[in-house]
Coordinates of C-alpha atoms and ligand atoms in Angstrom, one line a residue:
X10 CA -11.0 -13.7 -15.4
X11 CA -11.1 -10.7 -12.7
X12 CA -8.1 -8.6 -13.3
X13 CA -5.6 -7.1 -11.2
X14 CA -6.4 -3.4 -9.5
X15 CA -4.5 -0.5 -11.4
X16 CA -1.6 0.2 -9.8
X17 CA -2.0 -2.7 -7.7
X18 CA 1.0 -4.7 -8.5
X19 CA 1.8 -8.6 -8.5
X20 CA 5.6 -9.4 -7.3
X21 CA 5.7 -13.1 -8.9
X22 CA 8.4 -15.9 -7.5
X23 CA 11.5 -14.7 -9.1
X24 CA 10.7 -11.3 -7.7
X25 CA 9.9 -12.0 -4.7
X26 CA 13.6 -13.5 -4.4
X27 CA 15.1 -10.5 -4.9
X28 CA 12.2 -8.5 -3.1
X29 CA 13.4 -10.9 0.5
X30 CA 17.3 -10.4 -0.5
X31 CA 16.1 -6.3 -0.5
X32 CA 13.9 -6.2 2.7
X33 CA 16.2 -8.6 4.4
X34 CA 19.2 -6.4 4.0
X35 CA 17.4 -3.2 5.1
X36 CA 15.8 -4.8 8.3
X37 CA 19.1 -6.1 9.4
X38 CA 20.8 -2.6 9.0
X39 CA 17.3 -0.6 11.1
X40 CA 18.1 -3.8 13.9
X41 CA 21.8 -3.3 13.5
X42 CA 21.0 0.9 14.7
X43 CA 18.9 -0.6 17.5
X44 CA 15.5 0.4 16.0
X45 CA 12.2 -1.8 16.6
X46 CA 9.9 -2.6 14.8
X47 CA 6.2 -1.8 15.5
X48 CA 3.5 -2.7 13.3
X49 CA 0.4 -0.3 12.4
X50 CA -2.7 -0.7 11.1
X51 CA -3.9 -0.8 7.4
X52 CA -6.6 1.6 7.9
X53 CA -7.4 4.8 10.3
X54 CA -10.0 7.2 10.9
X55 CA -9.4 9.1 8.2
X56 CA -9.1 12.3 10.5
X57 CA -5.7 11.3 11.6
X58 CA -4.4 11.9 8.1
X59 CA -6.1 15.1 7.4
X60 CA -4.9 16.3 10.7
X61 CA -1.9 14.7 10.4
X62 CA -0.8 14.7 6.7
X63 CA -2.3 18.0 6.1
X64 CA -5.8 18.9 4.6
X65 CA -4.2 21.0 1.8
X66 CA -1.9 18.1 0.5
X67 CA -1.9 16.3 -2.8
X68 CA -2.4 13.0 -0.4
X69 CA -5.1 14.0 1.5
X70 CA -7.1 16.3 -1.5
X71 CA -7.2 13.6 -4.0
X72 CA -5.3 10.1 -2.9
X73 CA -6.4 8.9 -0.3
X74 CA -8.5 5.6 -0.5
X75 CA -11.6 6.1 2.1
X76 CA -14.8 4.4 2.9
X77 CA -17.6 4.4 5.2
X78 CA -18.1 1.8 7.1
X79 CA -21.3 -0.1 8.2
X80 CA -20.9 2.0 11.6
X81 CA -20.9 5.5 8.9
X82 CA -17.4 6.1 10.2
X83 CA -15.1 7.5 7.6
X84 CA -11.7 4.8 7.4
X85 CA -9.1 5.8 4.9
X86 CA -6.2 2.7 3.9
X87 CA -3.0 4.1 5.4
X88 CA -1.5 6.8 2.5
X89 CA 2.0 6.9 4.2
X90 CA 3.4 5.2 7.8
X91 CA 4.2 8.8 10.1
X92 CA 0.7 9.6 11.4
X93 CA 0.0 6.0 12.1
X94 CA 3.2 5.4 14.2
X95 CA 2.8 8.4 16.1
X96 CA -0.9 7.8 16.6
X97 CA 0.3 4.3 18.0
X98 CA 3.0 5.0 20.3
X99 CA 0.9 8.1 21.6
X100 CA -1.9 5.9 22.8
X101 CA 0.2 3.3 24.4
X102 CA 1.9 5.9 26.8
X103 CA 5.1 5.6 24.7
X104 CA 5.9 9.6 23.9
X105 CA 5.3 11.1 26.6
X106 CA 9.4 12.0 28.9
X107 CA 10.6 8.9 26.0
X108 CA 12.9 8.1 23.6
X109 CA 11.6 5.6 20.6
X110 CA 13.2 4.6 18.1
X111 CA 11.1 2.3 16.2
X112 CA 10.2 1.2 12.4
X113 CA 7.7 -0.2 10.2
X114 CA 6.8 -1.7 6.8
X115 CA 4.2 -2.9 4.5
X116 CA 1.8 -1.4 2.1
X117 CA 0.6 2.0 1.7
X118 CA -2.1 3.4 -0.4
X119 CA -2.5 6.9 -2.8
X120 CA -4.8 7.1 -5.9
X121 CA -2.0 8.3 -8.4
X122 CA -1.7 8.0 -11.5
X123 CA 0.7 4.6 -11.8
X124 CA 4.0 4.4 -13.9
X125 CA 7.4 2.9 -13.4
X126 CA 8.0 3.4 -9.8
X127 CA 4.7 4.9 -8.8
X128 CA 2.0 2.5 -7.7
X129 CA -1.4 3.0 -6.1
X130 CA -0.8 0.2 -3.3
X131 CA 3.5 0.8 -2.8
X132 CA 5.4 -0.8 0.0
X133 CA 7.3 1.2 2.5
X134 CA 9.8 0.6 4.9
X135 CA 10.4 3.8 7.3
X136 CA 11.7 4.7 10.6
X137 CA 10.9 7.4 13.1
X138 CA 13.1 8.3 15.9
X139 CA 10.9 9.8 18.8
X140 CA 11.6 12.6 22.2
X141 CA 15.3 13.9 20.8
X142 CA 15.0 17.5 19.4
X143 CA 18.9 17.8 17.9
X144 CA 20.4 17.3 14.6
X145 CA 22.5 14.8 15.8
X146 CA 19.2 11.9 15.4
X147 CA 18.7 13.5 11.8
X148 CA 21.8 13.0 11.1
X149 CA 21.8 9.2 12.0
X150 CA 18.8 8.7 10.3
X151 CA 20.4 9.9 7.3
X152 CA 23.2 7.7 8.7
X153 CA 21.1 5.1 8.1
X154 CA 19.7 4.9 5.0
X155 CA 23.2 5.4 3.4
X156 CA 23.9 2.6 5.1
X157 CA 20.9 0.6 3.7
X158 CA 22.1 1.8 0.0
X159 CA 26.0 0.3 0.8
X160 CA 24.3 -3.0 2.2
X161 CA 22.6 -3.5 -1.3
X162 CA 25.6 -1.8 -3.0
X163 CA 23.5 1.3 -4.6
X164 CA 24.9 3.4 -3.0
X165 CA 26.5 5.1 -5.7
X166 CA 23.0 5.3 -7.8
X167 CA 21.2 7.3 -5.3
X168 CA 22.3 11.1 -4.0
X169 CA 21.2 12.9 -0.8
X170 CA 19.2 16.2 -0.9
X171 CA 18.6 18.2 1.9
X172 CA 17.0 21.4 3.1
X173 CA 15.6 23.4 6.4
X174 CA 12.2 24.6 6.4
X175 CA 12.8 26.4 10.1
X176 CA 10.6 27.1 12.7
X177 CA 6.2 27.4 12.4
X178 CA 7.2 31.1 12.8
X179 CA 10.1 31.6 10.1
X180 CA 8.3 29.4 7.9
X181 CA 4.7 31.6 8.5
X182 CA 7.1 34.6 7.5
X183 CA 8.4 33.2 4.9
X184 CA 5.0 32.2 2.7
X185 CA 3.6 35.1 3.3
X186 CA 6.9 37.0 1.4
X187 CA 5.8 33.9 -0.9
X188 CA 2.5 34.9 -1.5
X189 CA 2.5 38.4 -1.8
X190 CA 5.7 37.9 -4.4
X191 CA 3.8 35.6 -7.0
X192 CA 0.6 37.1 -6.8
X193 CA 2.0 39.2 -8.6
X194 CA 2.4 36.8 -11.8
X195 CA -0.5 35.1 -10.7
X196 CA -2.6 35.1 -14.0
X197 CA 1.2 33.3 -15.4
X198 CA 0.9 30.8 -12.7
X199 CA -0.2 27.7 -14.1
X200 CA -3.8 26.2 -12.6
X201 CA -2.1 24.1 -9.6
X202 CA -0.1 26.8 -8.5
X203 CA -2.6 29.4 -8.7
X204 CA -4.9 27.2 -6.6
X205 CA -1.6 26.6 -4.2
X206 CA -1.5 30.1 -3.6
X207 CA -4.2 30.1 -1.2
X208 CA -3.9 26.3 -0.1
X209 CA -0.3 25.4 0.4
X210 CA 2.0 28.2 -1.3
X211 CA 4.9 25.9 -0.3
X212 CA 4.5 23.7 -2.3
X213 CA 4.5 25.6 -5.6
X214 CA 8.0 25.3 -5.2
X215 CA 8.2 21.9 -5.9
X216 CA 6.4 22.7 -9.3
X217 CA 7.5 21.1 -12.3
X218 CA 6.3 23.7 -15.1
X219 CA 8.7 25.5 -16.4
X220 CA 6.8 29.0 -16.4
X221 CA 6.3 28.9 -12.7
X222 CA 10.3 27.6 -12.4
X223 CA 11.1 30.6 -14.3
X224 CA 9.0 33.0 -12.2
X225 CA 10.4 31.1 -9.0
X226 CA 13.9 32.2 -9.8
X227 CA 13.5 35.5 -8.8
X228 CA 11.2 34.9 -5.7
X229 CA 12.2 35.5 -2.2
X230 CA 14.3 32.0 -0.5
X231 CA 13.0 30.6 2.8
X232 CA 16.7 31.0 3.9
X233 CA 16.2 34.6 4.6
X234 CA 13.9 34.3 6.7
X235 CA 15.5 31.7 8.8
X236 CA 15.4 32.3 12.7
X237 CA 18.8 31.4 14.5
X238 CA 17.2 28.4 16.3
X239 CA 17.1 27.1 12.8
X240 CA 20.1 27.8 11.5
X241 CA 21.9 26.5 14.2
X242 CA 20.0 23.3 13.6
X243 CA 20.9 23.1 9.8
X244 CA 24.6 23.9 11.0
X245 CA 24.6 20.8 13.1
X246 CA 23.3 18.4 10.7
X247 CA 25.5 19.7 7.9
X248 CA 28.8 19.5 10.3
X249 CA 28.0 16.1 11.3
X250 CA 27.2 14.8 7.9
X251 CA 30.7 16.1 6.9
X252 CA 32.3 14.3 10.1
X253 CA 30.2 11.0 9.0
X254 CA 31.5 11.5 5.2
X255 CA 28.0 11.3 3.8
X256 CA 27.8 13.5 1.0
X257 CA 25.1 15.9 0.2
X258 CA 23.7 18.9 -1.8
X259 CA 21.5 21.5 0.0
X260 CA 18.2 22.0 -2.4
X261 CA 16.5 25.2 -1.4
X262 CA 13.6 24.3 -3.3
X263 CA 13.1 20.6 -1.5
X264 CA 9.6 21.7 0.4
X265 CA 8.2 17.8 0.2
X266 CA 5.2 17.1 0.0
X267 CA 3.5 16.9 3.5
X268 CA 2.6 19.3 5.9
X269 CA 4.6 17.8 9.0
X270 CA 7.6 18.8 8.4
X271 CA 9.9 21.6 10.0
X272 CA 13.6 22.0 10.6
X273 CA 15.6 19.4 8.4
X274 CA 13.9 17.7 5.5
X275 CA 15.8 15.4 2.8
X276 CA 15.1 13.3 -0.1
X277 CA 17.8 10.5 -1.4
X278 CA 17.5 10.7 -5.2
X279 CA 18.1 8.8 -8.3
X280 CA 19.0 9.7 -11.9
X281 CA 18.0 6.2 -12.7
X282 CA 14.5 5.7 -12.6
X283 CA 12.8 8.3 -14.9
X284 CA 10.0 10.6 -13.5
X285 CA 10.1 8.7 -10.2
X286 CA 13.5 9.8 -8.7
X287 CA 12.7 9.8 -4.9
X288 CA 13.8 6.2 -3.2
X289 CA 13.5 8.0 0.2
X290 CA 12.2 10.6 1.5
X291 CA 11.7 12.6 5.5
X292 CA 12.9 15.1 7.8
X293 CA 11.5 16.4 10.8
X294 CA 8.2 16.7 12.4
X295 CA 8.3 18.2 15.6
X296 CA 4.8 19.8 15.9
X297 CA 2.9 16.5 14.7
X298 CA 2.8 15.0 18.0
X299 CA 0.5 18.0 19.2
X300 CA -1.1 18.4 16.1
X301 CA -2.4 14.8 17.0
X302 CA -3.6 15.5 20.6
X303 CA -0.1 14.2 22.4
X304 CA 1.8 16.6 24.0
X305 CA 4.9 18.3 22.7
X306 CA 7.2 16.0 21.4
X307 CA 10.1 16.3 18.7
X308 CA 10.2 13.7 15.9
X309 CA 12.1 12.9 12.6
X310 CA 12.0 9.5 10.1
X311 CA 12.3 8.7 6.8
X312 CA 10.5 6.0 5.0
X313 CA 11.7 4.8 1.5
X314 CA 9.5 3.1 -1.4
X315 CA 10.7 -0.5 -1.7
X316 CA 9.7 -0.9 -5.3
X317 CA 12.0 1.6 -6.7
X318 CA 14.9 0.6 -4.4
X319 CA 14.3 -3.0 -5.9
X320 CA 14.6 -1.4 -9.3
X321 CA 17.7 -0.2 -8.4
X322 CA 18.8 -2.9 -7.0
X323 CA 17.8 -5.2 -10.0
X324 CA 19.9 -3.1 -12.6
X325 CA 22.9 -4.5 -10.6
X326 CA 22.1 -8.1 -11.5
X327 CA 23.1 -9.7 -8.7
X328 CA 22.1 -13.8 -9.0
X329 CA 19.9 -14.5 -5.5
X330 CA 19.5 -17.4 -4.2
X331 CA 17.1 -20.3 -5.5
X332 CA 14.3 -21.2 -4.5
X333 CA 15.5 -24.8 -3.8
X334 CA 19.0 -26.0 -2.8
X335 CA 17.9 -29.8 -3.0
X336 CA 15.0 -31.5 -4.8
X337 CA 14.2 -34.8 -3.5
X338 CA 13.3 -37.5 -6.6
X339 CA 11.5 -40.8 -6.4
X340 CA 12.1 -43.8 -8.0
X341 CA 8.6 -44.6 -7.3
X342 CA 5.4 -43.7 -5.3
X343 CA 6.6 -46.8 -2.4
X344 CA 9.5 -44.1 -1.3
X345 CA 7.4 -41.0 -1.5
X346 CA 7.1 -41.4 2.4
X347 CA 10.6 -42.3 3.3
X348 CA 11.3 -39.2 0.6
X349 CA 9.6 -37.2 3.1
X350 CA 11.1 -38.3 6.6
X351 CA 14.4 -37.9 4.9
X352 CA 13.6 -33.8 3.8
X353 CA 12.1 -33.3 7.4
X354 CA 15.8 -34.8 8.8
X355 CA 17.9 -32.8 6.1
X356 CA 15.9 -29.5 7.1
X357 CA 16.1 -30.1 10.9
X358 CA 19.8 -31.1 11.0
X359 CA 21.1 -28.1 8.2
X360 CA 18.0 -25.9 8.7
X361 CA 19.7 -23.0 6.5
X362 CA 18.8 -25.6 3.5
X363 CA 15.4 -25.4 1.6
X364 CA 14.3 -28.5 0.1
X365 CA 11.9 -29.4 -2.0
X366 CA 10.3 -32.6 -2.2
X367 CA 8.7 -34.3 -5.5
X368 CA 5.1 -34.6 -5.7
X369 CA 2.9 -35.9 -8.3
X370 CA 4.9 -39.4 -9.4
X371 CA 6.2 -39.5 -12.6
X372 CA 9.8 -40.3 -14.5
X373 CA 12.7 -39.7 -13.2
X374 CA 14.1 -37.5 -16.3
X375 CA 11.1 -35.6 -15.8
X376 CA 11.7 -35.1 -11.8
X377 CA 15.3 -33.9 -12.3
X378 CA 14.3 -31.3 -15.3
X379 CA 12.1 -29.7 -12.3
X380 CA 15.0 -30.0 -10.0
X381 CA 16.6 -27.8 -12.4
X382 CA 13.7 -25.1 -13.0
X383 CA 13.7 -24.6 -9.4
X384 CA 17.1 -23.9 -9.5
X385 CA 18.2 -26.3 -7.3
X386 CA 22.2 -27.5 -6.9
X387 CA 21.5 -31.1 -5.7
X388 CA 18.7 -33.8 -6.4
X389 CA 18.7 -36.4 -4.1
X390 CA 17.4 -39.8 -5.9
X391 CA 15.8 -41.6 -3.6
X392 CA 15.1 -45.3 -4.8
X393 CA 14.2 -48.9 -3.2
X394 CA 17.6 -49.4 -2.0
X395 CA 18.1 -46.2 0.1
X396 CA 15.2 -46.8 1.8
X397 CA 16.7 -50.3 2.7
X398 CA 20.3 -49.0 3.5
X399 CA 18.8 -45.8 4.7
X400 CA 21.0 -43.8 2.7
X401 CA 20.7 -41.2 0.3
X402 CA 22.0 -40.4 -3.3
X403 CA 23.0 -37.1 -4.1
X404 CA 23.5 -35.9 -7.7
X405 CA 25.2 -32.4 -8.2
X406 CA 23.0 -31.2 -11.3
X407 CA 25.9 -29.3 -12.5
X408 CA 28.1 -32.1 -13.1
X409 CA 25.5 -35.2 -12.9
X410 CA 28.5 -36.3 -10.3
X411 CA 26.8 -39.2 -8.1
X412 CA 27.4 -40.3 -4.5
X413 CA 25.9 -42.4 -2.0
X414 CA 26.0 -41.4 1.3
X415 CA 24.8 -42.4 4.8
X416 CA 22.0 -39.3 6.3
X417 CA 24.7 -38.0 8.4
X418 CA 27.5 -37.8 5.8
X419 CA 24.9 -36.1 3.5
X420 CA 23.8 -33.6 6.1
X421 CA 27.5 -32.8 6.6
X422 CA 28.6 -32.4 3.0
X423 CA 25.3 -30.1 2.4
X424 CA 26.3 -28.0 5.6
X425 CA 27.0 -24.5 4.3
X426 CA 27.7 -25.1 1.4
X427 CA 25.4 -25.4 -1.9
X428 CA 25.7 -27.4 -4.9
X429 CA 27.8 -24.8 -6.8
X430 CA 30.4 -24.5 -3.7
X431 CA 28.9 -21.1 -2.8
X432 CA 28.0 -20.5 0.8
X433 CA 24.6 -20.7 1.2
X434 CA 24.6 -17.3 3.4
X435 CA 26.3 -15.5 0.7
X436 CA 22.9 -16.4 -1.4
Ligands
HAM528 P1 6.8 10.2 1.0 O1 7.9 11.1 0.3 O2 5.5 10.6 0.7 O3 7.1 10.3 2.5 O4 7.1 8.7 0.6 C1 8.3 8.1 0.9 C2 8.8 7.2 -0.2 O5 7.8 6.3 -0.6 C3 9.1 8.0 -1.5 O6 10.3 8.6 -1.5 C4 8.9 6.9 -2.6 O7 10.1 6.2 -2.6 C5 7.9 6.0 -2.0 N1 6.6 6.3 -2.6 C6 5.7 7.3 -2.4 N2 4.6 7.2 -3.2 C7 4.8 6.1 -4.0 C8 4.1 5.5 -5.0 N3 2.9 6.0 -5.4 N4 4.6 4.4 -5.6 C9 5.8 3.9 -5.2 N5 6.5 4.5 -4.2 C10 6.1 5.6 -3.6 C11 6.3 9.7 3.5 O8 5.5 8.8 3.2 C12 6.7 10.1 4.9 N6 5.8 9.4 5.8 C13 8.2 9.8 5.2 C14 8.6 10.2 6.6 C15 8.7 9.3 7.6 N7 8.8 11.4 7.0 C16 9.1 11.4 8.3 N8 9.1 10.1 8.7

């Protein structure tokens, strides 16, 4: 048998149901802030990444899954969502004198080296808000998300980190201070860092060896070389997080891991997940837009990894709903149609209901023990003489209670309410 891709995971029944409760709650709270969504393309020219992402990055240096294709243009599967949704909007006229506020979702694809919580093909869900330069949009995007951890009720598993990387200009000052402070240790730097030094000094703050953390302590801090422009910004965001109440801790060392980024960058965090502590990460991206061809247009989004949000989510073991409310038994094949017409009448009159119908003949013992795998509240038993009377026999599978109702009565008494008595929208 042909196995799975590394890193390419399977999400089987059971957790899909919790995946759908997950992206369900996190759509409705992006559509509740008046965000669309747009949908982008699995793959690019891989030049919009490199451009985009940044040719010195971890993604774009050894992640990123690209081919030729028959035509010998060089496509590469989507390694995050920002380059694609700007690349979009740009050329449908949508940038240009605009607001957008628009989100996305779906798979995204880095060659790393999978664990718990990292993946080679990971779903994302992010958001981008478009043509408004001030902190007040960064703060709402931040808004946002801690409103997506409430929704799920995690909200007191994850914390926010944030930082400002300033202007192009501060930040130019800034690593070249950088640079000229650690190489001096550069034969201590470990190999990655040394090779940062001339690629992407940056990002050597985000280091995990402890040599180079030591060394780090005593190098020179972006915040000294902030302009005012940028502090002013930071100011902003900070003062309307505290209005908001969202709590935070400024990280000087938060650089992330992409190139795009200027002004306000964050990362919600978890102690809860090992290694792979980021659900969320963004900030702002103002020069991207021109980087990309478009013309100068502020930008800021987040996007957050679904699989370790569902992680968290899971530890709270919250029961989700079945995959059946009502399985519909046969006495024998003869009412197999009639079982039908009567699940196509249940489903159009209390359309919240999902209804499975028995296929494959059988006993009856044996029909109700897979009403009960699937979860399902209610059978319905559906014999010679319902088809007759045109009724219906319900059986709560908790109980084994039995009644006999006309399609109507049935209907009603399913209405909102599952077998157990609990609303079916609070499933
Ligand atoms: P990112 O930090 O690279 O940012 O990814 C965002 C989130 O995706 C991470 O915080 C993490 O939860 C999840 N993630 C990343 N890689 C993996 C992986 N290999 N396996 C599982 N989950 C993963 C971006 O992608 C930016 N586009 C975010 C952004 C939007 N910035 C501005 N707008």
């Amino acid at each position: 048998m042909v196995q799975a891709i590394r890193g390419m995971r399977d999400v089987l029944p059971d957790e899909g149901r919790r995946w759908r409760a997950v992206e369900q709650s996190l759509e409705s709270v992006l559509l509740s802030y008046a965000y669309e969504e747009v949908h982008l393309p699995l793959m690019e020219f891989t030049e919009l990444f490199s451009r985009g992402v940044g040719e010195a990055t971890d993604i774009v240096e050894k992640e990123m899954y690209s081919l030729l294709d028959r035509d010998g243009d060089s496509l590469t599967l989507r390694p995050e969502g920002t380059a694609g949704c700007v690349r979009v909007l740009q050329q449908h006229g949508l940038l240009f004198n605009q607001t957008q506020r628009v989100f996305y979702r779906g798979p995204m694809f880095r060659y790393e080296r999978p664990q718990k919580g990292r993946y080679r093909q990971f779903y994302q869900m992010g958001a981008e808000a478009f043509g408004m330069a001030g902190p007040d949009v960064d703060a709402e995007l931040l808004a946002m998300t801690a409103a997506c951890w409430k929704t799920l009720g995690i909200e007191d598993k994850v914390r926010l980190e944030i930082n400002t990387l300033g202007s192009s200009d501060s930040r130019a000052r800034y690593r070249a201070a950088l640079v000229d402070y650690l190489s001096g240790f550069e034969a201590e730097l470990d190999e990655d860092s040394r090779r940062r030094l001339a690629t992407n000094p940056l990002r050597i703050l985000d280091t995990k060896v402890e040599r180079t953390r030591t060394l780090l302590e005593g190098a020179p801090v972006l915040s000294q070389f902030m302009d005012e422009e940028g502090l002013a910004h930071f100011d902003g965001l900070k003062a309307t997080l505290d209005s908001l109440g969202i709590e935070y801790q400024v990280n000087p060392q938060l650089v992330r891991g992409l190139d795009y980024y200027n002004l306000t960058v964050f990362e919600w965090i978890t102690d809860d997940l090992g290694a792979q502590g980021t659900v969320c990460g963004g900030g702002r991206y103002d020069g991207l837009v021109e980087q990309l061809g478009g013309k100068p247009t502020p930008g800021a989004g987040f996007a957050l990894g679904l699989e370790r949000v569902l992680l968290l989510f899971e530890q709270r073991n919250q029961p989700t709903r079945p995959a059946a409310d009502v399985y519909i038994a046969v006495m024998s094949q003869a009412e197999q149609v009639y079982a039908l017409q009567l699940a196509d009448r249940l489903r159009q009159s209390v359309p919240e209901l999902r209804i499975r119908v028995h296929a494959g003949g059988g006993k009856l013992k044996n029909q109700l023990k897979k009403a009960d795998q699937c979860g399902a509240s209610w059978a319905a038993i559906v014999g010679a003489d319902e088809v007759s009377a045109g009724t219906i026999t319900l059986k709560t599978l908790a109980t084994g209670e039995q009644i006999t109702l006309g399609l109507d009565e049935a209907a009603e008494r399913l209405t909102g309410l599952g077998g157990t008595g609990v609303r079916l929208s609070d499933r």
